[in-house]
Structures are given as structure tokens and as C-alpha cells.
Amino acid sequence: MRYYRSDDGGSISLIAADDSAAYDLSGTEAEPTSFLELASAASLTDGTIDDVARGLIDEAPAVELESVEDDLVRPIDPEEVWAAGVTYSISQEARQEEGGLAESYLEAYEGDRPEVYFKATPSRTVGPNDRVGIRGDSDWDAPEPEMTIVLYDEEIVGFTIGNDMCSRSIERENLLYLPQSKIYAKNCAIGPCIATSETVGDPLDLEMHMSIERDGETVFEEGTSTAELVRTCEELVDYYTRYNEVPEASVLLTGTSIMVPDDVSLEEDDVIHIEIEDIGVLTNTVEQL
């Protein structure tokens, strides 16, 4: 199933949807309002999160997803957001002309240990239809579409879409500036929902697509597949959790699958659409900070 959260003005609803219908689980006697409540309940049983949801559906009112699309908020409020880097060949190849950066990125791509770094706190993370930020001291800014792992108690419980916003000009200037290029206000978007493994199937076999619209015109559009990911989800999670104080709920972005060219940089009011098969479409508008 896919799990959405909507806010119609102060009242949060948790919506479970399959390919045929959607249900407001918050309208049941249990009144869950977060995906984590389902994950917690599932952890106490031998069942899955979808099993817990199916146990509530008979008493849950049906809803039309189209009616709540404008009210969608982050499907999860992760205590921390982390990210992996250089997990697709395109990410490493894009740095081949960047002097001293090229060797470091090649080593991260080919080495046993992946690049895993802290990305955001909840206050820096936005949801579907929210505005993502670009820094005022950067002159080349790019969205980075990423299949994103949702973790509960260090276990993979679902997948969502992430946008790892990046100030490329700052990153390119000096590798030690990477935190500044990645960590700032409104630097990450996740959504529109969480899809469980039952729905996603093989997370390394999903079609992906990203487009950037400006004044009604498409200025960039490209597709790829998570089959190009050179690390498994389990491998990335292993390195993220290794010797780490991992919170109960977190998300891990799995790496940039589509790179915009040098002559494309985000501008105020650009609209970014990121689509991943079996999960959905994450849409955000750009804000100049």
C-alpha cells in the first residue's frame, strides 16, 4: 500500500491507498495519524505494516485521493535525514572534469565504503507542494532526484521520493564545502507518500523521471532507472547505521540518479517534478532564500 498524510487545516489524516481505493485510517476507532504508528504496531506482531492497515480498512471511510492532493504534507516527520552519494555512474562521471574532485568521487564510487552523510533535520525538510530553497550565495543550483528508504528501528519499512537539493557551485569550489552545499534551509523534500515493499517489489528496478518547468515551459527532462544503482539498499543502510546513534525514525536518500547539465540552474518559481514508478510524483516549487 501507499500511505499519505493530509492536513485540511489543523487536522491530520493518514490515508492508505492501493491501486483500487483509498481509505482514511484516521477515521477509525484507532485513529492513527502517522505511518510510524502503524510501524510501531507492526513491530509488536508477526505481521507487516500493510497487515495492520488492512485490519483497519473495513471501518475506515473511503476517500478520493484527488480530493486531498492539495492538502498533502510530508508522509513522515523523520528525526534525521541522511543521504548516500556517488551511487550511480552518472554522478561520478559528472565530476570527471572537476580537477581534484574527480579522484575523490571515483574512489567513493568504486570503493567498498559508500559516501554516507547527514542531510537534514525535520525543520529543513519540506513535503509535497512545498517550496524547496536555493541559496543566495550560489550561482548553480540543482535538484537531485533520489529513491529514498524509510527506516523504523533501523529496519527498512518503506520507500518514498527524495529531492536532495544541492548548491553545485559551492560543492565544485572545494570538496570541504560539501556540507554548505547540501545543508541549509528547505534543502530537502520528501513525498508524496510512503510505499511499502509489498507495493514497490524490487526497489532496484523502478523507472524514474524528472522535469523542471519554468514559466510553463520544460527546461529540463530526463529519465533513468534505479537498476543503475551500484549499491543495494541493505548495503547503504548497513553503513548508515554502523557505529551510529540512529533515531527511531529516519530516511536515507540513496544517491543522485539524474544530473542536470552545467547550463541548467534552478531559478525562483521553477517547478520540479520527480516521479518514481510504484511510488508517485513529488512536486515542489523553488524559492530563492
PDB file of C-alpha atoms in Angstrom:
ATOM      1  CA  MET A   1       0.000   0.000   0.000  1.00  0.00           C
ATOM      2  CA  ARG A   2       0.881   3.670  -0.191  1.00  0.00           C
ATOM      3  CA  TYR A   3       0.483   5.910   2.827  1.00  0.00           C
ATOM      4  CA  TYR A   4      -0.254   9.644   2.594  1.00  0.00           C
ATOM      5  CA  ARG A   5      -0.772  12.332   5.208  1.00  0.00           C
ATOM      6  CA  SER A   6      -3.080  15.273   4.604  1.00  0.00           C
ATOM      7  CA  ASP A   7      -3.755  18.410   6.627  1.00  0.00           C
ATOM      8  CA  ASP A   8      -7.063  20.126   5.948  1.00  0.00           C
ATOM      9  CA  GLY A   9      -6.371  22.954   8.348  1.00  0.00           C
ATOM     10  CA  GLY A  10      -5.012  21.506  11.550  1.00  0.00           C
ATOM     11  CA  SER A  11      -6.468  18.002  11.376  1.00  0.00           C
ATOM     12  CA  ILE A  12      -4.009  15.363  10.154  1.00  0.00           C
ATOM     13  CA  SER A  13      -5.344  12.312   8.320  1.00  0.00           C
ATOM     14  CA  LEU A  14      -3.438   9.134   7.483  1.00  0.00           C
ATOM     15  CA  ILE A  15      -4.617   7.694   4.189  1.00  0.00           C
ATOM     16  CA  ALA A  16      -3.874   4.178   2.934  1.00  0.00           C
ATOM     17  CA  ALA A  17      -4.268   3.525  -0.783  1.00  0.00           C
ATOM     18  CA  ASP A  18      -3.888   0.618  -3.135  1.00  0.00           C
ATOM     19  CA  ASP A  19      -4.486   0.551  -6.886  1.00  0.00           C
ATOM     20  CA  SER A  20      -8.254   0.409  -6.443  1.00  0.00           C
ATOM     21  CA  ALA A  21      -9.233   2.614  -3.487  1.00  0.00           C
ATOM     22  CA  ALA A  22      -8.085   4.895  -0.675  1.00  0.00           C
ATOM     23  CA  TYR A  23      -9.131   4.921   2.962  1.00  0.00           C
ATOM     24  CA  ASP A  24      -8.843   7.424   5.798  1.00  0.00           C
ATOM     25  CA  LEU A  25      -7.365   5.325   8.600  1.00  0.00           C
ATOM     26  CA  SER A  26      -7.682   8.270  10.956  1.00  0.00           C
ATOM     27  CA  GLY A  27     -11.438   7.858  10.737  1.00  0.00           C
ATOM     28  CA  THR A  28     -11.292   4.533  12.576  1.00  0.00           C
ATOM     29  CA  GLU A  29     -11.508   3.861  16.298  1.00  0.00           C
ATOM     30  CA  ALA A  30      -7.681   3.516  16.462  1.00  0.00           C
ATOM     31  CA  GLU A  31      -7.293   6.993  14.864  1.00  0.00           C
ATOM     32  CA  PRO A  32      -3.700   6.662  13.613  1.00  0.00           C
ATOM     33  CA  THR A  33      -2.316   9.896  12.190  1.00  0.00           C
ATOM     34  CA  SER A  34       1.181   8.775  11.218  1.00  0.00           C
ATOM     35  CA  PHE A  35       2.897   5.971   9.359  1.00  0.00           C
ATOM     36  CA  LEU A  36       5.094   5.453  12.410  1.00  0.00           C
ATOM     37  CA  GLU A  37       2.072   4.426  14.488  1.00  0.00           C
ATOM     38  CA  LEU A  38       1.454   1.609  12.014  1.00  0.00           C
ATOM     39  CA  ALA A  39       5.138   0.664  12.056  1.00  0.00           C
ATOM     40  CA  SER A  40       5.120   0.553  15.845  1.00  0.00           C
ATOM     41  CA  ALA A  41       2.024  -1.642  15.887  1.00  0.00           C
ATOM     42  CA  ALA A  42       3.506  -3.986  13.283  1.00  0.00           C
ATOM     43  CA  SER A  43       6.706  -4.342  15.313  1.00  0.00           C
ATOM     44  CA  LEU A  44       4.657  -5.900  18.125  1.00  0.00           C
ATOM     45  CA  THR A  45       3.224  -8.589  15.862  1.00  0.00           C
ATOM     46  CA  ASP A  46       4.398 -11.089  13.281  1.00  0.00           C
ATOM     47  CA  GLY A  47       2.605  -9.079  10.593  1.00  0.00           C
ATOM     48  CA  THR A  48       3.551  -6.212   8.317  1.00  0.00           C
ATOM     49  CA  ILE A  49       2.527  -2.570   8.228  1.00  0.00           C
ATOM     50  CA  ASP A  50       0.139  -3.419   5.405  1.00  0.00           C
ATOM     51  CA  ASP A  51      -1.401  -6.141   7.589  1.00  0.00           C
ATOM     52  CA  VAL A  52      -2.052  -3.567  10.318  1.00  0.00           C
ATOM     53  CA  ALA A  53      -3.654  -1.210   7.788  1.00  0.00           C
ATOM     54  CA  ARG A  54      -5.809  -3.965   6.302  1.00  0.00           C
ATOM     55  CA  GLY A  55      -7.122  -4.650   9.799  1.00  0.00           C
ATOM     56  CA  LEU A  56      -8.458  -1.071   9.895  1.00  0.00           C
ATOM     57  CA  ILE A  57      -9.784  -0.675   6.358  1.00  0.00           C
ATOM     58  CA  ASP A  58     -13.193  -2.285   6.955  1.00  0.00           C
ATOM     59  CA  GLU A  59     -14.144   0.532   9.349  1.00  0.00           C
ATOM     60  CA  ALA A  60     -12.254   3.304   7.533  1.00  0.00           C
ATOM     61  CA  PRO A  61     -14.171   5.792   5.358  1.00  0.00           C
ATOM     62  CA  ALA A  62     -13.268   5.753   1.691  1.00  0.00           C
ATOM     63  CA  VAL A  63     -11.737   8.920   0.200  1.00  0.00           C
ATOM     64  CA  GLU A  64     -10.768  10.154  -3.241  1.00  0.00           C
ATOM     65  CA  LEU A  65      -7.029  10.868  -3.399  1.00  0.00           C
ATOM     66  CA  GLU A  66      -7.663  13.665  -5.896  1.00  0.00           C
ATOM     67  CA  SER A  67      -9.679  15.488  -3.258  1.00  0.00           C
ATOM     68  CA  VAL A  68      -6.736  15.697  -0.833  1.00  0.00           C
ATOM     69  CA  GLU A  69      -3.841  16.221  -3.277  1.00  0.00           C
ATOM     70  CA  ASP A  70      -3.553  19.917  -2.409  1.00  0.00           C
ATOM     71  CA  ASP A  71      -3.509  19.138   1.323  1.00  0.00           C
ATOM     72  CA  LEU A  72      -0.728  16.536   1.306  1.00  0.00           C
ATOM     73  CA  VAL A  73       2.113  17.028   3.785  1.00  0.00           C
ATOM     74  CA  ARG A  74       5.282  15.057   4.482  1.00  0.00           C
ATOM     75  CA  PRO A  75       4.345  11.378   4.745  1.00  0.00           C
ATOM     76  CA  ILE A  76       6.761  11.069   7.672  1.00  0.00           C
ATOM     77  CA  ASP A  77       8.493  13.515  10.016  1.00  0.00           C
ATOM     78  CA  PRO A  78      11.908  11.861  10.213  1.00  0.00           C
ATOM     79  CA  GLU A  79      14.070  12.696  13.199  1.00  0.00           C
ATOM     80  CA  GLU A  80      17.022  12.790  10.803  1.00  0.00           C
ATOM     81  CA  VAL A  81      17.560  12.707   7.049  1.00  0.00           C
ATOM     82  CA  TRP A  82      20.746  11.120   5.716  1.00  0.00           C
ATOM     83  CA  ALA A  83      21.935  10.590   2.167  1.00  0.00           C
ATOM     84  CA  ALA A  84      24.282   8.417   0.159  1.00  0.00           C
ATOM     85  CA  GLY A  85      26.361   9.782  -2.688  1.00  0.00           C
ATOM     86  CA  VAL A  86      28.083   8.651  -5.877  1.00  0.00           C
ATOM     87  CA  THR A  87      25.958   5.515  -6.132  1.00  0.00           C
ATOM     88  CA  TYR A  88      25.163   5.962  -9.822  1.00  0.00           C
ATOM     89  CA  SER A  89      27.783   6.101 -12.563  1.00  0.00           C
ATOM     90  CA  ILE A  90      26.365   9.398 -13.838  1.00  0.00           C
ATOM     91  CA  SER A  91      27.193  11.053 -10.509  1.00  0.00           C
ATOM     92  CA  GLN A  92      30.837  10.002 -10.710  1.00  0.00           C
ATOM     93  CA  GLU A  93      31.145  10.747 -14.430  1.00  0.00           C
ATOM     94  CA  ALA A  94      29.792  14.273 -13.941  1.00  0.00           C
ATOM     95  CA  ARG A  95      32.829  15.077 -11.784  1.00  0.00           C
ATOM     96  CA  GLN A  96      35.486  13.776 -14.182  1.00  0.00           C
ATOM     97  CA  GLU A  97      36.266  17.274 -15.379  1.00  0.00           C
ATOM     98  CA  GLU A  98      36.351  18.811 -11.916  1.00  0.00           C
ATOM     99  CA  GLY A  99      40.061  18.596 -11.195  1.00  0.00           C
ATOM    100  CA  GLY A 100      40.831  17.473  -7.667  1.00  0.00           C
ATOM    101  CA  LEU A 101      37.246  16.363  -7.068  1.00  0.00           C
ATOM    102  CA  ALA A 102      37.365  13.636  -9.706  1.00  0.00           C
ATOM    103  CA  GLU A 103      39.634  11.254  -7.792  1.00  0.00           C
ATOM    104  CA  SER A 104      37.616  11.515  -4.583  1.00  0.00           C
ATOM    105  CA  TYR A 105      34.332  10.799  -6.357  1.00  0.00           C
ATOM    106  CA  LEU A 106      35.840   7.865  -8.269  1.00  0.00           C
ATOM    107  CA  GLU A 107      37.128   6.328  -5.047  1.00  0.00           C
ATOM    108  CA  ALA A 108      33.707   6.701  -3.404  1.00  0.00           C
ATOM    109  CA  TYR A 109      32.029   5.108  -6.441  1.00  0.00           C
ATOM    110  CA  GLU A 110      34.404   2.141  -6.707  1.00  0.00           C
ATOM    111  CA  GLY A 111      35.411   1.681  -3.054  1.00  0.00           C
ATOM    112  CA  ASP A 112      33.977  -0.742  -0.525  1.00  0.00           C
ATOM    113  CA  ARG A 113      32.701   2.082   1.671  1.00  0.00           C
ATOM    114  CA  PRO A 114      29.980   4.302   0.180  1.00  0.00           C
ATOM    115  CA  GLU A 115      29.649   8.006   0.844  1.00  0.00           C
ATOM    116  CA  VAL A 116      27.005   8.496   3.561  1.00  0.00           C
ATOM    117  CA  TYR A 117      26.392  11.940   5.030  1.00  0.00           C
ATOM    118  CA  PHE A 118      23.961  13.871   7.201  1.00  0.00           C
ATOM    119  CA  LYS A 119      21.484  15.831   5.106  1.00  0.00           C
ATOM    120  CA  ALA A 120      18.698  17.465   7.117  1.00  0.00           C
ATOM    121  CA  THR A 121      16.600  17.853  10.230  1.00  0.00           C
ATOM    122  CA  PRO A 122      12.778  17.971  10.148  1.00  0.00           C
ATOM    123  CA  SER A 123      12.868  21.785  10.198  1.00  0.00           C
ATOM    124  CA  ARG A 124      14.913  21.796   6.971  1.00  0.00           C
ATOM    125  CA  THR A 125      12.737  19.194   5.219  1.00  0.00           C
ATOM    126  CA  VAL A 126       9.619  20.031   3.214  1.00  0.00           C
ATOM    127  CA  GLY A 127       6.827  17.903   1.761  1.00  0.00           C
ATOM    128  CA  PRO A 128       4.873  17.687  -1.497  1.00  0.00           C
ATOM    129  CA  ASN A 129       3.753  21.014  -2.990  1.00  0.00           C
ATOM    130  CA  ASP A 130       6.015  22.932  -0.574  1.00  0.00           C
ATOM    131  CA  ARG A 131       8.836  25.221  -1.652  1.00  0.00           C
ATOM    132  CA  VAL A 132      12.415  23.988  -1.750  1.00  0.00           C
ATOM    133  CA  GLY A 133      15.200  26.520  -1.309  1.00  0.00           C
ATOM    134  CA  ILE A 134      18.215  27.701  -3.281  1.00  0.00           C
ATOM    135  CA  ARG A 135      20.954  29.628  -1.518  1.00  0.00           C
ATOM    136  CA  GLY A 136      21.569  33.287  -2.236  1.00  0.00           C
ATOM    137  CA  ASP A 137      25.351  32.733  -2.347  1.00  0.00           C
ATOM    138  CA  SER A 138      25.238  30.016  -5.025  1.00  0.00           C
ATOM    139  CA  ASP A 139      25.005  30.565  -8.769  1.00  0.00           C
ATOM    140  CA  TRP A 140      24.465  26.938  -9.861  1.00  0.00           C
ATOM    141  CA  ASP A 141      21.691  25.068  -8.081  1.00  0.00           C
ATOM    142  CA  ALA A 142      20.258  21.685  -8.937  1.00  0.00           C
ATOM    143  CA  PRO A 143      17.613  19.230  -7.800  1.00  0.00           C
ATOM    144  CA  GLU A 144      18.788  15.667  -7.230  1.00  0.00           C
ATOM    145  CA  PRO A 145      16.049  13.008  -7.542  1.00  0.00           C
ATOM    146  CA  GLU A 146      16.577  10.013  -5.293  1.00  0.00           C
ATOM    147  CA  MET A 147      14.760   6.846  -4.350  1.00  0.00           C
ATOM    148  CA  THR A 148      14.568   7.129  -0.576  1.00  0.00           C
ATOM    149  CA  ILE A 149      14.497   4.447   2.119  1.00  0.00           C
ATOM    150  CA  VAL A 150      12.243   4.842   5.160  1.00  0.00           C
ATOM    151  CA  LEU A 151      13.606   3.258   8.347  1.00  0.00           C
ATOM    152  CA  TYR A 152      11.953   2.336  11.623  1.00  0.00           C
ATOM    153  CA  ASP A 153      14.196   0.912  14.353  1.00  0.00           C
ATOM    154  CA  GLU A 154      16.936   0.553  11.702  1.00  0.00           C
ATOM    155  CA  GLU A 155      14.726  -1.689   9.541  1.00  0.00           C
ATOM    156  CA  ILE A 156      13.533  -0.849   6.025  1.00  0.00           C
ATOM    157  CA  VAL A 157       9.771  -0.308   6.231  1.00  0.00           C
ATOM    158  CA  GLY A 158       9.085   1.570   3.019  1.00  0.00           C
ATOM    159  CA  PHE A 159      10.215   3.848   0.227  1.00  0.00           C
ATOM    160  CA  THR A 160       9.489   7.412  -0.779  1.00  0.00           C
ATOM    161  CA  ILE A 161      10.894  10.046  -3.160  1.00  0.00           C
ATOM    162  CA  GLY A 162      13.576  12.492  -2.092  1.00  0.00           C
ATOM    163  CA  ASN A 163      14.951  15.680  -3.613  1.00  0.00           C
ATOM    164  CA  ASP A 164      18.497  16.273  -2.345  1.00  0.00           C
ATOM    165  CA  MET A 165      18.841  19.945  -3.270  1.00  0.00           C
ATOM    166  CA  CYS A 166      22.430  20.931  -3.995  1.00  0.00           C
ATOM    167  CA  SER A 167      24.348  24.194  -4.433  1.00  0.00           C
ATOM    168  CA  ARG A 168      26.636  22.834  -7.129  1.00  0.00           C
ATOM    169  CA  SER A 169      28.812  25.928  -7.457  1.00  0.00           C
ATOM    170  CA  ILE A 170      29.724  25.724  -3.760  1.00  0.00           C
ATOM    171  CA  GLU A 171      30.379  21.981  -3.921  1.00  0.00           C
ATOM    172  CA  ARG A 172      32.546  22.377  -7.026  1.00  0.00           C
ATOM    173  CA  GLU A 173      34.636  25.151  -5.462  1.00  0.00           C
ATOM    174  CA  ASN A 174      36.035  22.920  -2.718  1.00  0.00           C
ATOM    175  CA  LEU A 175      35.110  19.422  -1.538  1.00  0.00           C
ATOM    176  CA  LEU A 176      35.297  20.631   2.063  1.00  0.00           C
ATOM    177  CA  TYR A 177      32.390  22.955   1.289  1.00  0.00           C
ATOM    178  CA  LEU A 178      30.105  19.961   0.689  1.00  0.00           C
ATOM    179  CA  PRO A 179      28.134  20.463   3.959  1.00  0.00           C
ATOM    180  CA  GLN A 180      27.356  24.060   2.983  1.00  0.00           C
ATOM    181  CA  SER A 181      26.244  22.965  -0.480  1.00  0.00           C
ATOM    182  CA  LYS A 182      23.912  20.357   0.971  1.00  0.00           C
ATOM    183  CA  ILE A 183      22.700  21.550   4.385  1.00  0.00           C
ATOM    184  CA  TYR A 184      20.642  24.754   4.580  1.00  0.00           C
ATOM    185  CA  ALA A 185      17.014  25.876   4.910  1.00  0.00           C
ATOM    186  CA  LYS A 186      14.475  23.940   2.800  1.00  0.00           C
ATOM    187  CA  ASN A 187      17.284  21.787   1.406  1.00  0.00           C
ATOM    188  CA  CYS A 188      15.324  18.551   1.088  1.00  0.00           C
ATOM    189  CA  ALA A 189      11.881  17.409   0.004  1.00  0.00           C
ATOM    190  CA  ILE A 190      10.274  14.019   0.595  1.00  0.00           C
ATOM    191  CA  GLY A 191       6.932  12.588  -0.511  1.00  0.00           C
ATOM    192  CA  PRO A 192       4.276  12.322  -1.710  1.00  0.00           C
ATOM    193  CA  CYS A 193       3.737   9.050   0.164  1.00  0.00           C
ATOM    194  CA  ILE A 194       5.456   6.014   1.628  1.00  0.00           C
ATOM    195  CA  ALA A 195       5.127   2.832  -0.430  1.00  0.00           C
ATOM    196  CA  THR A 196       5.798  -0.459   1.324  1.00  0.00           C
ATOM    197  CA  SER A 197       7.929  -3.273  -0.054  1.00  0.00           C
ATOM    198  CA  GLU A 198       4.756  -5.160  -0.939  1.00  0.00           C
ATOM    199  CA  THR A 199       3.874  -2.346  -3.352  1.00  0.00           C
ATOM    200  CA  VAL A 200       7.346  -1.486  -4.632  1.00  0.00           C
ATOM    201  CA  GLY A 201       8.627  -5.014  -5.156  1.00  0.00           C
ATOM    202  CA  ASP A 202      12.258  -4.744  -6.237  1.00  0.00           C
ATOM    203  CA  PRO A 203      13.464  -1.222  -5.319  1.00  0.00           C
ATOM    204  CA  LEU A 204      16.339  -1.635  -7.771  1.00  0.00           C
ATOM    205  CA  ASP A 205      14.006  -1.982 -10.748  1.00  0.00           C
ATOM    206  CA  LEU A 206      11.979   1.227 -10.778  1.00  0.00           C
ATOM    207  CA  GLU A 207      11.668   3.733 -13.592  1.00  0.00           C
ATOM    208  CA  MET A 208      12.436   7.351 -12.608  1.00  0.00           C
ATOM    209  CA  HIS A 209      11.755  10.658 -14.308  1.00  0.00           C
ATOM    210  CA  MET A 210      12.467  14.301 -13.519  1.00  0.00           C
ATOM    211  CA  SER A 211      11.428  17.531 -15.190  1.00  0.00           C
ATOM    212  CA  ILE A 212      11.916  21.231 -14.455  1.00  0.00           C
ATOM    213  CA  GLU A 213       9.320  23.725 -15.647  1.00  0.00           C
ATOM    214  CA  ARG A 214       9.846  27.484 -15.936  1.00  0.00           C
ATOM    215  CA  ASP A 215       7.087  29.884 -16.969  1.00  0.00           C
ATOM    216  CA  GLY A 216       5.087  26.958 -18.343  1.00  0.00           C
ATOM    217  CA  GLU A 217       7.969  25.618 -20.446  1.00  0.00           C
ATOM    218  CA  THR A 218      10.029  22.468 -19.768  1.00  0.00           C
ATOM    219  CA  VAL A 219      13.694  23.469 -19.449  1.00  0.00           C
ATOM    220  CA  PHE A 220      14.956  20.013 -18.470  1.00  0.00           C
ATOM    221  CA  GLU A 221      13.578  16.487 -18.685  1.00  0.00           C
ATOM    222  CA  GLU A 222      15.234  13.097 -18.286  1.00  0.00           C
ATOM    223  CA  GLY A 223      14.542   9.551 -17.133  1.00  0.00           C
ATOM    224  CA  THR A 224      16.520   6.636 -15.753  1.00  0.00           C
ATOM    225  CA  SER A 225      16.062   3.527 -13.590  1.00  0.00           C
ATOM    226  CA  THR A 226      17.077   2.522 -10.082  1.00  0.00           C
ATOM    227  CA  ALA A 227      18.593  -0.532 -11.778  1.00  0.00           C
ATOM    228  CA  GLU A 228      21.597   1.748 -12.339  1.00  0.00           C
ATOM    229  CA  LEU A 229      22.211   1.942  -8.573  1.00  0.00           C
ATOM    230  CA  VAL A 230      25.524   0.185  -7.829  1.00  0.00           C
ATOM    231  CA  ARG A 231      24.791  -0.434  -4.133  1.00  0.00           C
ATOM    232  CA  THR A 232      21.966  -2.403  -2.565  1.00  0.00           C
ATOM    233  CA  CYS A 233      19.569  -0.734  -0.153  1.00  0.00           C
ATOM    234  CA  GLU A 234      20.738  -3.095   2.576  1.00  0.00           C
ATOM    235  CA  GLU A 235      24.376  -2.123   1.991  1.00  0.00           C
ATOM    236  CA  LEU A 236      23.624   1.584   2.271  1.00  0.00           C
ATOM    237  CA  VAL A 237      21.567   1.058   5.424  1.00  0.00           C
ATOM    238  CA  ASP A 238      24.357  -1.028   6.917  1.00  0.00           C
ATOM    239  CA  TYR A 239      26.903   1.766   6.508  1.00  0.00           C
ATOM    240  CA  TYR A 240      24.441   4.410   7.703  1.00  0.00           C
ATOM    241  CA  THR A 241      23.657   2.535  10.916  1.00  0.00           C
ATOM    242  CA  ARG A 242      27.194   1.310  11.568  1.00  0.00           C
ATOM    243  CA  TYR A 243      28.533   2.739  14.882  1.00  0.00           C
ATOM    244  CA  ASN A 244      25.850   5.410  14.651  1.00  0.00           C
ATOM    245  CA  GLU A 245      23.206   6.691  17.064  1.00  0.00           C
ATOM    246  CA  VAL A 246      20.290   6.096  14.717  1.00  0.00           C
ATOM    247  CA  PRO A 247      16.913   7.563  15.753  1.00  0.00           C
ATOM    248  CA  GLU A 248      13.727   5.530  15.782  1.00  0.00           C
ATOM    249  CA  ALA A 249      12.523   7.103  12.532  1.00  0.00           C
ATOM    250  CA  SER A 250      14.808   8.270   9.744  1.00  0.00           C
ATOM    251  CA  VAL A 251      15.094   8.344   5.981  1.00  0.00           C
ATOM    252  CA  LEU A 252      18.085   7.626   3.774  1.00  0.00           C
ATOM    253  CA  LEU A 253      18.357   9.061   0.269  1.00  0.00           C
ATOM    254  CA  THR A 254      20.131   6.571  -1.973  1.00  0.00           C
ATOM    255  CA  GLY A 255      22.010   8.790  -4.431  1.00  0.00           C
ATOM    256  CA  THR A 256      21.563  11.042  -7.429  1.00  0.00           C
ATOM    257  CA  SER A 257      20.218   9.229 -10.462  1.00  0.00           C
ATOM    258  CA  ILE A 258      19.799  12.213 -12.817  1.00  0.00           C
ATOM    259  CA  MET A 259      22.255  15.100 -13.160  1.00  0.00           C
ATOM    260  CA  VAL A 260      21.260  18.388 -14.752  1.00  0.00           C
ATOM    261  CA  PRO A 261      23.862  19.860 -17.152  1.00  0.00           C
ATOM    262  CA  ASP A 262      26.041  22.866 -16.342  1.00  0.00           C
ATOM    263  CA  ASP A 263      23.813  25.229 -18.311  1.00  0.00           C
ATOM    264  CA  VAL A 264      20.693  24.442 -16.246  1.00  0.00           C
ATOM    265  CA  SER A 265      20.361  26.115 -12.864  1.00  0.00           C
ATOM    266  CA  LEU A 266      17.246  26.457 -10.764  1.00  0.00           C
ATOM    267  CA  GLU A 267      15.509  29.813 -10.529  1.00  0.00           C
ATOM    268  CA  GLU A 268      12.779  31.285  -8.329  1.00  0.00           C
ATOM    269  CA  ASP A 269       9.346  29.732  -9.072  1.00  0.00           C
ATOM    270  CA  ASP A 270      10.711  26.831 -11.129  1.00  0.00           C
ATOM    271  CA  VAL A 271       8.589  23.705 -10.642  1.00  0.00           C
ATOM    272  CA  ILE A 272      10.321  20.358 -10.104  1.00  0.00           C
ATOM    273  CA  HIS A 273       8.525  17.071 -10.771  1.00  0.00           C
ATOM    274  CA  ILE A 274      10.158  13.799  -9.675  1.00  0.00           C
ATOM    275  CA  GLU A 275       8.357  10.555 -10.478  1.00  0.00           C
ATOM    276  CA  ILE A 276       9.292   7.047  -9.368  1.00  0.00           C
ATOM    277  CA  GLU A 277       7.385   4.014 -10.560  1.00  0.00           C
ATOM    278  CA  ASP A 278       5.051   2.465  -7.955  1.00  0.00           C
ATOM    279  CA  ILE A 279       5.589   5.392  -5.553  1.00  0.00           C
ATOM    280  CA  GLY A 280       4.217   8.523  -7.225  1.00  0.00           C
ATOM    281  CA  VAL A 281       5.186  12.076  -8.128  1.00  0.00           C
ATOM    282  CA  LEU A 282       6.869  14.611  -5.836  1.00  0.00           C
ATOM    283  CA  THR A 283       6.261  18.198  -6.946  1.00  0.00           C
ATOM    284  CA  ASN A 284       7.927  21.276  -5.451  1.00  0.00           C
ATOM    285  CA  THR A 285       8.347  24.921  -6.395  1.00  0.00           C
ATOM    286  CA  VAL A 286      11.671  26.745  -5.954  1.00  0.00           C
ATOM    287  CA  GLU A 287      12.208  29.623  -3.561  1.00  0.00           C
ATOM    288  CA  GLN A 288      15.238  31.946  -3.570  1.00  0.00           C
ATOM    289  CA  LEU A 289      16.401  32.174   0.052  1.00  0.00           C
TER     290      LEU A 289
END
